[in-house]
CSV table of N, CA and C in Angstrom, one decimal:
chain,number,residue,atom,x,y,z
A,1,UNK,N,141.0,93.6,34.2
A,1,UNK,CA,139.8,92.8,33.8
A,1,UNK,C,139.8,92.7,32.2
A,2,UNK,N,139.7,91.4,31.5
A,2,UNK,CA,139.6,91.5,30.4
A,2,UNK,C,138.5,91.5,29.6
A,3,UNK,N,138.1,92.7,28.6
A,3,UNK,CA,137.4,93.0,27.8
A,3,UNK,C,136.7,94.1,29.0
A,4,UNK,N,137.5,94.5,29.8
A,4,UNK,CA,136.7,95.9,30.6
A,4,UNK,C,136.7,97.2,29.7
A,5,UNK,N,137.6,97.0,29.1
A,5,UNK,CA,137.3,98.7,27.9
A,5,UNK,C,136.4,98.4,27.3
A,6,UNK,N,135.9,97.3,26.5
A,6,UNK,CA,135.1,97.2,25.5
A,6,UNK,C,133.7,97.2,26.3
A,7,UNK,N,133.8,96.4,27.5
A,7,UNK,CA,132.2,96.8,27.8
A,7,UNK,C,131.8,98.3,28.3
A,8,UNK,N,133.0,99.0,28.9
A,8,UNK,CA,133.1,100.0,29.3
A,8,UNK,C,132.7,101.2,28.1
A,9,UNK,N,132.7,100.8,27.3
A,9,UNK,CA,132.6,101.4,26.1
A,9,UNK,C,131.3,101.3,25.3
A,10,UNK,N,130.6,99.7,25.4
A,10,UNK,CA,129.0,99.6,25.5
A,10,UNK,C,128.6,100.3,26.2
A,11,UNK,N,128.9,100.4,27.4
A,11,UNK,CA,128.2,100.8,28.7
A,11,UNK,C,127.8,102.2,28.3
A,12,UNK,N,129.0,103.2,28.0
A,12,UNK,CA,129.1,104.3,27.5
A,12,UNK,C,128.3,104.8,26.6
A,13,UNK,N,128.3,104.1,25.6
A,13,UNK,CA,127.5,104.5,24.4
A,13,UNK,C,125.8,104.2,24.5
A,14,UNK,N,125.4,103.3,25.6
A,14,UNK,CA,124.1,103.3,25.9
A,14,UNK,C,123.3,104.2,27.2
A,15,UNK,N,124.5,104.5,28.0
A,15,UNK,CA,123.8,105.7,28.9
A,15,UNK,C,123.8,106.7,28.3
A,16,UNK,N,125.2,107.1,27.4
A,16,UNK,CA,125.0,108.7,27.0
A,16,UNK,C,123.7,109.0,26.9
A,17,UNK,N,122.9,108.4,26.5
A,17,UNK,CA,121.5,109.4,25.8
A,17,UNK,C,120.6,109.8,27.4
A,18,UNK,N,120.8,108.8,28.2
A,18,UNK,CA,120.0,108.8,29.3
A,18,UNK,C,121.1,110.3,30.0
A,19,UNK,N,122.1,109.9,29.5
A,19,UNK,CA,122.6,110.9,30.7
A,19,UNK,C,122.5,112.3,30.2
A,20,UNK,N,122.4,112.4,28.9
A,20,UNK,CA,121.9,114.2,27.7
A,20,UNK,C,120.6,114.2,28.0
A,21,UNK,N,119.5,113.1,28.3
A,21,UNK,CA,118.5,113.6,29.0
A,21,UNK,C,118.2,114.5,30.3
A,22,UNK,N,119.1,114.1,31.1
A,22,UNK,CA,119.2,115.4,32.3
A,22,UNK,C,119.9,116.3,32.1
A,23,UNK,N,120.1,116.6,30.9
A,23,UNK,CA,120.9,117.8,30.6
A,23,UNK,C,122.4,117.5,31.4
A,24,UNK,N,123.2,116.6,31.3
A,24,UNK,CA,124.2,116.5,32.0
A,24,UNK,C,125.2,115.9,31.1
A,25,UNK,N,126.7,115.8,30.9
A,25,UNK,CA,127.8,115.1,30.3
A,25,UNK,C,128.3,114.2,30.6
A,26,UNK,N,128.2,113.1,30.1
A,26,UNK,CA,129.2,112.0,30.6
A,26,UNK,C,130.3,111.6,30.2
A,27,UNK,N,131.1,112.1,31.4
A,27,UNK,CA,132.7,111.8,31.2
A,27,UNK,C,133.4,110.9,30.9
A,28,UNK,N,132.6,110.0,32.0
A,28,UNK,CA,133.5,108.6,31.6
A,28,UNK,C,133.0,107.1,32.3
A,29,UNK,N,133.0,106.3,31.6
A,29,UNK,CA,132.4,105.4,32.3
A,29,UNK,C,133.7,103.7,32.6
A,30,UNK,N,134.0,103.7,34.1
A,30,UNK,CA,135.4,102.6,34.4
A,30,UNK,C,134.4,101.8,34.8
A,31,UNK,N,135.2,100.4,34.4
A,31,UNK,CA,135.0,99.1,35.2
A,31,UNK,C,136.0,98.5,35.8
A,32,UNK,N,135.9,98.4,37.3
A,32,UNK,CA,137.0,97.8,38.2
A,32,UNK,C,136.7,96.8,39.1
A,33,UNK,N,137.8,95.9,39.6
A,33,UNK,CA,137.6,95.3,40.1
A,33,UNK,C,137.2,95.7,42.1
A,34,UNK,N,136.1,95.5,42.9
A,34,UNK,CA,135.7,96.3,44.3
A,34,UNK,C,135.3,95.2,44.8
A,35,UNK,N,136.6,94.2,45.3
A,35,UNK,CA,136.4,93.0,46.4
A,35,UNK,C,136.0,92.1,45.9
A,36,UNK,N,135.2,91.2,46.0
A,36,UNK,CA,134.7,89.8,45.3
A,36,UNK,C,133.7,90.3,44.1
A,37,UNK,N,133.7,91.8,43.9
A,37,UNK,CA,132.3,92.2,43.2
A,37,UNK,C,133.0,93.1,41.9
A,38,UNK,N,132.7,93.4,40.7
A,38,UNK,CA,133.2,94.5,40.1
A,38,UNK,C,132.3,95.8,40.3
A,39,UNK,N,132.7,96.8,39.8
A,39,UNK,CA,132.3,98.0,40.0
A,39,UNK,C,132.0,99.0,39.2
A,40,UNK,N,131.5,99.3,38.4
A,40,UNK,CA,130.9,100.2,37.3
A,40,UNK,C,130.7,101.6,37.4
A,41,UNK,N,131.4,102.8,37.0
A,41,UNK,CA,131.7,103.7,38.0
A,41,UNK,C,131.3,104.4,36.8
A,42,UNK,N,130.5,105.2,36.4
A,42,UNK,CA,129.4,106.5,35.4
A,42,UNK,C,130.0,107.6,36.2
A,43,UNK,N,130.7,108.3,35.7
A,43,UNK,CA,131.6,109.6,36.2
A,43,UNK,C,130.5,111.2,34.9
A,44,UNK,N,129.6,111.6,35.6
A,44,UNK,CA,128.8,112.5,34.8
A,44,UNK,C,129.1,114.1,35.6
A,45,UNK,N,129.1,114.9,34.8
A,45,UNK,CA,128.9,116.0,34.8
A,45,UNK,C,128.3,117.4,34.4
A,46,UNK,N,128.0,118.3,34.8
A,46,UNK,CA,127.7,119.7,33.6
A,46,UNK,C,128.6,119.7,32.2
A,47,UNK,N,127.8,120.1,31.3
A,47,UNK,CA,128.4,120.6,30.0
A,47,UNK,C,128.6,121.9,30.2
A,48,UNK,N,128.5,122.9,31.1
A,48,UNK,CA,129.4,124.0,30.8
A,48,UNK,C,129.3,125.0,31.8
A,49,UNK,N,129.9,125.7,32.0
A,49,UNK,CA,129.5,126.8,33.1
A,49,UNK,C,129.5,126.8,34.3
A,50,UNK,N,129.4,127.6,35.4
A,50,UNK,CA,129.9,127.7,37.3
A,50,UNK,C,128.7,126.7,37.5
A,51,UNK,N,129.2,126.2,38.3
A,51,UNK,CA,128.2,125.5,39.7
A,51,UNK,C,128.4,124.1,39.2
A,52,UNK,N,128.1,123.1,40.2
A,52,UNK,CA,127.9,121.6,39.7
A,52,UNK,C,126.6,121.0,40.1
A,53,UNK,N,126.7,119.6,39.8
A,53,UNK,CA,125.5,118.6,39.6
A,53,UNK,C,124.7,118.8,40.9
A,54,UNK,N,123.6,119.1,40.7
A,54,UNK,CA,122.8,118.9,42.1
A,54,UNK,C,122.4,117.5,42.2
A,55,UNK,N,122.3,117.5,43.7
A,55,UNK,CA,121.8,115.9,44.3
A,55,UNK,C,120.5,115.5,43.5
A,56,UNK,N,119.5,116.2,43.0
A,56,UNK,CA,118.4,115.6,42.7
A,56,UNK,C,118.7,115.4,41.1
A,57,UNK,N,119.5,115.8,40.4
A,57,UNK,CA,120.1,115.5,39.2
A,57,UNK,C,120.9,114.1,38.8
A,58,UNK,N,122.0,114.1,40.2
A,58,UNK,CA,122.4,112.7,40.2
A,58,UNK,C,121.3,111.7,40.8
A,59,UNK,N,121.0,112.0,41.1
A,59,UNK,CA,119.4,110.9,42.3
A,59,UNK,C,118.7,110.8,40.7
A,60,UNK,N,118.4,111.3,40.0
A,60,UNK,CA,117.5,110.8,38.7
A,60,UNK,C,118.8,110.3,37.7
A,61,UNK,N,119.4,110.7,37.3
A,61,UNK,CA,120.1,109.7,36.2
A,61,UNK,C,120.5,108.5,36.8
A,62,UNK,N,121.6,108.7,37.8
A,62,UNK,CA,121.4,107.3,38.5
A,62,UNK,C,120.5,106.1,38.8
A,63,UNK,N,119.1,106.4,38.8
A,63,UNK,CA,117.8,105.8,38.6
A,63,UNK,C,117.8,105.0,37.6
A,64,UNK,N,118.1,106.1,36.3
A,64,UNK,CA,117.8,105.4,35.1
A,64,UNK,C,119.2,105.0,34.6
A,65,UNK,N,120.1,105.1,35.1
A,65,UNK,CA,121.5,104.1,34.4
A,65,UNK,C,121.2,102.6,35.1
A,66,UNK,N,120.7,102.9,36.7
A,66,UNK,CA,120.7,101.8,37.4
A,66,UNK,C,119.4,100.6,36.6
A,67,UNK,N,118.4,101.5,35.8
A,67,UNK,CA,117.2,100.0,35.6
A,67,UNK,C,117.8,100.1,34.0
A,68,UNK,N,118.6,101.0,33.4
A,68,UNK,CA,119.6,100.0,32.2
A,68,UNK,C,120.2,99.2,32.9
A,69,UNK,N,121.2,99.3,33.7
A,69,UNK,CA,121.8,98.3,33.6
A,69,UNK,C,121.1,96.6,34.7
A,70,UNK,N,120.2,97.0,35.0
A,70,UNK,CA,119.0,95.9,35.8
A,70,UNK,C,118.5,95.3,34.6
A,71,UNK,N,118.3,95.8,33.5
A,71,UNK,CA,117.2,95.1,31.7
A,71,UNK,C,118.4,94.6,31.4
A,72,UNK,N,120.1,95.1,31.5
A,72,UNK,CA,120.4,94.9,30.5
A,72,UNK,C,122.1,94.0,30.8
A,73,UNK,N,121.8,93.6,32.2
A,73,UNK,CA,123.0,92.9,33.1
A,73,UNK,C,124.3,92.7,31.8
A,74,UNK,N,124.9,94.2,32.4
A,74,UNK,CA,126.3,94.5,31.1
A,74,UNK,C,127.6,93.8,31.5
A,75,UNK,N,127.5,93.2,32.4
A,75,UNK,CA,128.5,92.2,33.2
A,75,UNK,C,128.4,90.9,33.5
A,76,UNK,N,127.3,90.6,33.6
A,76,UNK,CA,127.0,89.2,33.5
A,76,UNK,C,127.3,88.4,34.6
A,77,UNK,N,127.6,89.5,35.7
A,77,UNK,CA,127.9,88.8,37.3
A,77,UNK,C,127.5,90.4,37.9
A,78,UNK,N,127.5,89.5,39.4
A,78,UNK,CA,127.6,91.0,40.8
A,78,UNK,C,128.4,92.0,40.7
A,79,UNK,N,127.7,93.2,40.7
A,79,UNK,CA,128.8,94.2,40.4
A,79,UNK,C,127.9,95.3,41.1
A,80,UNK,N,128.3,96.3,41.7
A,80,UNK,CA,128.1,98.0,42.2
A,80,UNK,C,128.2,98.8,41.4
A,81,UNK,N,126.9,99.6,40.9
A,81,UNK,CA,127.1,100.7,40.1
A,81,UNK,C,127.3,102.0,40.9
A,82,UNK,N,128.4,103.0,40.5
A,82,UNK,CA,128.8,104.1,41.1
A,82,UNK,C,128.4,105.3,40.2
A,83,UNK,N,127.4,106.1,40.7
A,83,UNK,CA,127.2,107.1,39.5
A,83,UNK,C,127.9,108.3,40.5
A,84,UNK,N,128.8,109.2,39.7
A,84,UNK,CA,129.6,109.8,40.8
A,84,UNK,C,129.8,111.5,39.7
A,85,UNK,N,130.3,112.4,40.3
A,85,UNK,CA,131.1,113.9,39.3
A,85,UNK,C,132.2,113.3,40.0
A,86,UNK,N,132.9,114.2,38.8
A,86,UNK,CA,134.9,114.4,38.7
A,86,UNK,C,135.1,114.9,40.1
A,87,UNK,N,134.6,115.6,40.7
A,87,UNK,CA,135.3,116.1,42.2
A,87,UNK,C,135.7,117.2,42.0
A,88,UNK,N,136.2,117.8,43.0
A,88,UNK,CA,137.1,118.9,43.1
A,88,UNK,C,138.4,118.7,42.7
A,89,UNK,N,138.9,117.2,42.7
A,89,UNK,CA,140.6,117.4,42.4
A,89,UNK,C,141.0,116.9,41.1
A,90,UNK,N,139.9,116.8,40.2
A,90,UNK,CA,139.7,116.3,38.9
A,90,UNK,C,140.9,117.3,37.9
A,91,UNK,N,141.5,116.9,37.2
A,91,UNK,CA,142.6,117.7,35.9
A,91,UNK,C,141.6,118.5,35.0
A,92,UNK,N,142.5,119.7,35.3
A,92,UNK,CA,141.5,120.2,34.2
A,92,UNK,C,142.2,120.5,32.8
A,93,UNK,N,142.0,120.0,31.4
A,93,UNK,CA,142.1,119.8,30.5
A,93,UNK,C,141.5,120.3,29.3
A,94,UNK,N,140.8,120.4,29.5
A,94,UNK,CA,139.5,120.6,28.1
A,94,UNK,C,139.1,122.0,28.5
A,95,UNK,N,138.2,122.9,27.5
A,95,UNK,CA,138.0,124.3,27.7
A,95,UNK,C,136.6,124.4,28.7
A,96,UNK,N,135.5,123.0,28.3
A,96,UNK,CA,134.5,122.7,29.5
A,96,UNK,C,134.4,122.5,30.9
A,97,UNK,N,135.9,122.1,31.3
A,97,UNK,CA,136.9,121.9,32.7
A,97,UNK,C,137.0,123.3,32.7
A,98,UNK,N,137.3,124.6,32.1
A,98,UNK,CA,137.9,125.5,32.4
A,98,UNK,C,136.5,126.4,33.0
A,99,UNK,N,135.9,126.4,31.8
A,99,UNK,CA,134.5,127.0,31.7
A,99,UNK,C,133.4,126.6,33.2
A,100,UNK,N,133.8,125.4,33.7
A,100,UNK,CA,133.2,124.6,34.5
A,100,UNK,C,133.7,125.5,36.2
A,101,UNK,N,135.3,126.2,35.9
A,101,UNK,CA,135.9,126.5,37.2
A,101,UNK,C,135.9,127.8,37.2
A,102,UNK,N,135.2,128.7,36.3
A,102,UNK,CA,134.9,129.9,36.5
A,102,UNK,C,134.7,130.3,37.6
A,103,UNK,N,135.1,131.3,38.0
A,103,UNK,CA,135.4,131.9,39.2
A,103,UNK,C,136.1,131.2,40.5
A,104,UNK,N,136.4,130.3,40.4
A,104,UNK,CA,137.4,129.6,41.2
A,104,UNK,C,139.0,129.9,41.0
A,105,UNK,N,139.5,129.8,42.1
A,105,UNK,CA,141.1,129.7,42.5
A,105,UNK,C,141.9,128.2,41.8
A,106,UNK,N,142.5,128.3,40.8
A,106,UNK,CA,143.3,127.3,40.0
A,106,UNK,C,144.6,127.1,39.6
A,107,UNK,N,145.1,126.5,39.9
A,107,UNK,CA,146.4,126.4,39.2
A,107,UNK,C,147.2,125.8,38.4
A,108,UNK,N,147.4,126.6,37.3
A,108,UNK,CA,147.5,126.6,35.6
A,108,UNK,C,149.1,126.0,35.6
A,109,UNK,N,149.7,124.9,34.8
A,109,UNK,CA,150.6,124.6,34.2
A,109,UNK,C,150.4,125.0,32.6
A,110,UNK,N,151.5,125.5,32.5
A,110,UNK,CA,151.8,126.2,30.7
A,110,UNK,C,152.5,125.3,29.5
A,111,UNK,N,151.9,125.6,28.6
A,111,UNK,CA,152.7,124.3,28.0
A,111,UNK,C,153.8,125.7,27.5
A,112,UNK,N,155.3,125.7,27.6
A,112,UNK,CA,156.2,126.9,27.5
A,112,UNK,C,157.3,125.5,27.8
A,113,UNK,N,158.1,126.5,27.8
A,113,UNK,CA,159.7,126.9,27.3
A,113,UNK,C,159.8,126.2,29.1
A,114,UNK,N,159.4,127.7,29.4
A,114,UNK,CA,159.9,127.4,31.1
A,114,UNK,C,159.2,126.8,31.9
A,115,UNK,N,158.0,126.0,31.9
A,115,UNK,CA,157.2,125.0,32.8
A,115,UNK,C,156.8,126.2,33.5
A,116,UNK,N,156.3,127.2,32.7
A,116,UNK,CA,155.4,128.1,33.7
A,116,UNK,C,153.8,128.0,34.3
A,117,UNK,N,153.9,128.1,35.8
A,117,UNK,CA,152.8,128.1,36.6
A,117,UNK,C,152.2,129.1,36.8
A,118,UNK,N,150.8,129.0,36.9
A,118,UNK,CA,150.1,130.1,37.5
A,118,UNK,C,149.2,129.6,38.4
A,119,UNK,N,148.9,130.5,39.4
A,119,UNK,CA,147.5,130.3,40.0
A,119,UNK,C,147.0,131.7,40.3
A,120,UNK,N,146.0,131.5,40.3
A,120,UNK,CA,144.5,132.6,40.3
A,120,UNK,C,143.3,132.5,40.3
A,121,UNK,N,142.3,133.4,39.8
A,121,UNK,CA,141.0,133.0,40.0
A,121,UNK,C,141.0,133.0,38.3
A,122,UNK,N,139.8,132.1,37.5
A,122,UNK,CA,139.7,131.9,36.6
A,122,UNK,C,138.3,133.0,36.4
A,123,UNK,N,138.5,134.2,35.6
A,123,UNK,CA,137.5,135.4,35.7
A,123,UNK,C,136.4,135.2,34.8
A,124,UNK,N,137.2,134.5,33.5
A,124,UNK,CA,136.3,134.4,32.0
A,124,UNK,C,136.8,133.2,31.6
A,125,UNK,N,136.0,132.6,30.8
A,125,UNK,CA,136.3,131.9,29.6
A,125,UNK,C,135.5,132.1,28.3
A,126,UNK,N,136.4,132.0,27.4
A,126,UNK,CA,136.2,132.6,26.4
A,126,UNK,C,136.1,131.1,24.8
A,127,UNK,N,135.9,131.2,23.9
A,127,UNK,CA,135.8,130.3,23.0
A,127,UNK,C,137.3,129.8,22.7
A,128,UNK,N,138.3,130.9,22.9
A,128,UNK,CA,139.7,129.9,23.0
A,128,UNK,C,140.7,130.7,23.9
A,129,UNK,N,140.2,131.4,24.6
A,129,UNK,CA,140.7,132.0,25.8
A,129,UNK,C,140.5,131.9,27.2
A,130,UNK,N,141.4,132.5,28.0
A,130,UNK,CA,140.4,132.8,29.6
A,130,UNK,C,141.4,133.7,30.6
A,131,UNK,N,140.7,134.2,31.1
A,131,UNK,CA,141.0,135.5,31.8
A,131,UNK,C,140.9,134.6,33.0
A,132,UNK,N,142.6,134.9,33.9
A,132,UNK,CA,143.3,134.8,35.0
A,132,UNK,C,143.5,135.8,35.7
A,133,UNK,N,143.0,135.9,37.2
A,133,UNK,CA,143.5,137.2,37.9
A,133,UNK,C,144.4,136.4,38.9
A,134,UNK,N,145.8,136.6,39.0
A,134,UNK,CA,147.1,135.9,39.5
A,134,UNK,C,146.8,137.0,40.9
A,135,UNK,N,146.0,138.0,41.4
A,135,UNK,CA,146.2,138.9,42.5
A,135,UNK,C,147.4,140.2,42.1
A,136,UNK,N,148.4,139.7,41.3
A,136,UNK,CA,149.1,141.4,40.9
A,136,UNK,C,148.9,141.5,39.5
A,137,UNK,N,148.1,140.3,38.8
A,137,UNK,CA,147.6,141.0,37.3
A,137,UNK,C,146.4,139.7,36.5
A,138,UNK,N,146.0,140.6,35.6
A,138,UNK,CA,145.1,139.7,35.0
A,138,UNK,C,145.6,139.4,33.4
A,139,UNK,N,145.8,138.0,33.1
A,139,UNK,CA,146.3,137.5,32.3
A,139,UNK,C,145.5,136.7,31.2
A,140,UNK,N,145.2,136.8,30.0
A,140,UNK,CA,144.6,136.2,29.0
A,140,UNK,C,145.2,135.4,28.3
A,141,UNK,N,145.1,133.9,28.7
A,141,UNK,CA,145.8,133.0,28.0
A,141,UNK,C,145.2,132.1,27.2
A,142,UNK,N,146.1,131.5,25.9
A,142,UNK,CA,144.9,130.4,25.1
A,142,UNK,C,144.9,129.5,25.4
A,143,UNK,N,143.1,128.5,25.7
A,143,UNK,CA,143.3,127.4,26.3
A,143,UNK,C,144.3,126.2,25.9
A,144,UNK,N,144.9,126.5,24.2
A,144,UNK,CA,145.5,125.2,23.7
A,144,UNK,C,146.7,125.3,24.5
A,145,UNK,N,147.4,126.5,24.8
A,145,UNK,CA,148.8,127.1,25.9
A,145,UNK,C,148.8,126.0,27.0
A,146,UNK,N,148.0,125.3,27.7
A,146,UNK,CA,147.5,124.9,29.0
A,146,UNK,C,148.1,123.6,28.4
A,147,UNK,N,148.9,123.1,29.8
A,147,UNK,CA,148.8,121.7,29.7
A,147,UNK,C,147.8,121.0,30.6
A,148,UNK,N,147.6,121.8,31.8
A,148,UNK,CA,146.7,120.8,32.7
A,148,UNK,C,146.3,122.4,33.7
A,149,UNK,N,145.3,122.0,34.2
A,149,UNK,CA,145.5,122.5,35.6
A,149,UNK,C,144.1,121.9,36.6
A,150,UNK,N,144.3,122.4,38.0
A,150,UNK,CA,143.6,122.1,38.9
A,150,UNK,C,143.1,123.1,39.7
A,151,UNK,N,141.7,122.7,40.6
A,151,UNK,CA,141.5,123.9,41.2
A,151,UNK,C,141.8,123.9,42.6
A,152,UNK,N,141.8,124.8,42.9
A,152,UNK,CA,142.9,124.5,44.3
A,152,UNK,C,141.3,124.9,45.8
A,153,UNK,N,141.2,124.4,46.6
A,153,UNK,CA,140.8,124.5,47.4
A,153,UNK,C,141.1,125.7,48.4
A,154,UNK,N,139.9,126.3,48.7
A,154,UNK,CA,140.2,127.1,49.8
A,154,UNK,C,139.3,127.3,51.3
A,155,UNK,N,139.7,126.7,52.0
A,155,UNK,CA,139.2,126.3,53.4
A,155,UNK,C,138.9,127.8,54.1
């Protein structure tokens, strides 16, 4: 879609404040094409720490991104707004991704020599650290060391 980054990027810069109002972070805001309609997808989350968004958290910002964008028609045709979190299978990247999977089972790619992997539970996070328990040891690594990781599900 052309000029979807740029409005994507209005879009962005006028919810943030609605979305720091519920105490929440916004990740990221896509515009895509969903059948004869486009689709406007507000990807919000916690700023830091275990647990995620409660339903009554997304049920209120959603509210109010939905009557911005009702005042403020940012597309100028039919479109579906999706206010949504990163998920469970979301990359984790940043030290707020890490801090976010606290106590969770994850598995760490290293930025190294040998494309070293880890997985474990994520124990601590620390200002540029975090404590991994791999099950035969606990490992303290610096977040910049990371190239990615994910949390791994357990059923």
């Amino acid at each position: 879609m052309a000029g979807a980054s740029s409005t994507a990027r209005t879009i962005k810069e006028a919810v943030e404040p609605l979305v720091a109002h519920h105490n929440l972070f916004l990740e990221d805001v896509v515009i895509a094409k969903a059948g004869k309609y486009s689709k406007i997808q507000v990807v919000v989350d916690k700023e830091s720490g275990p647990g995620g968004v409660n339903v009554d958290d997304l049920a209120h910002v959603t509210q109010d991104i939905s009557q911005w964008c009702d005042l403020n028609d940012p597309l100028g045709s039919a479109y579906n707004l999706e206010v949504t979190t990163p998920g469970i299978d979301r990359k984790l990247t940043q030290w707020r991704h890490f801090s976010r999977a606290q106590g969770r089972k994850v598995r760490i790619e290293l930025r190294d020599d040998n494309d070293t992997v880890l997985e474990g539970v994520i124990e601590n996070v620390g200002d540029t650290t975090l404590e991994i328990d791999t099950g035969t040891s606990r490992l303290t690594i610096a977040i910049d060391k990371i190239n990615s990781g994910k949390m791994i599900v357990e059923l």
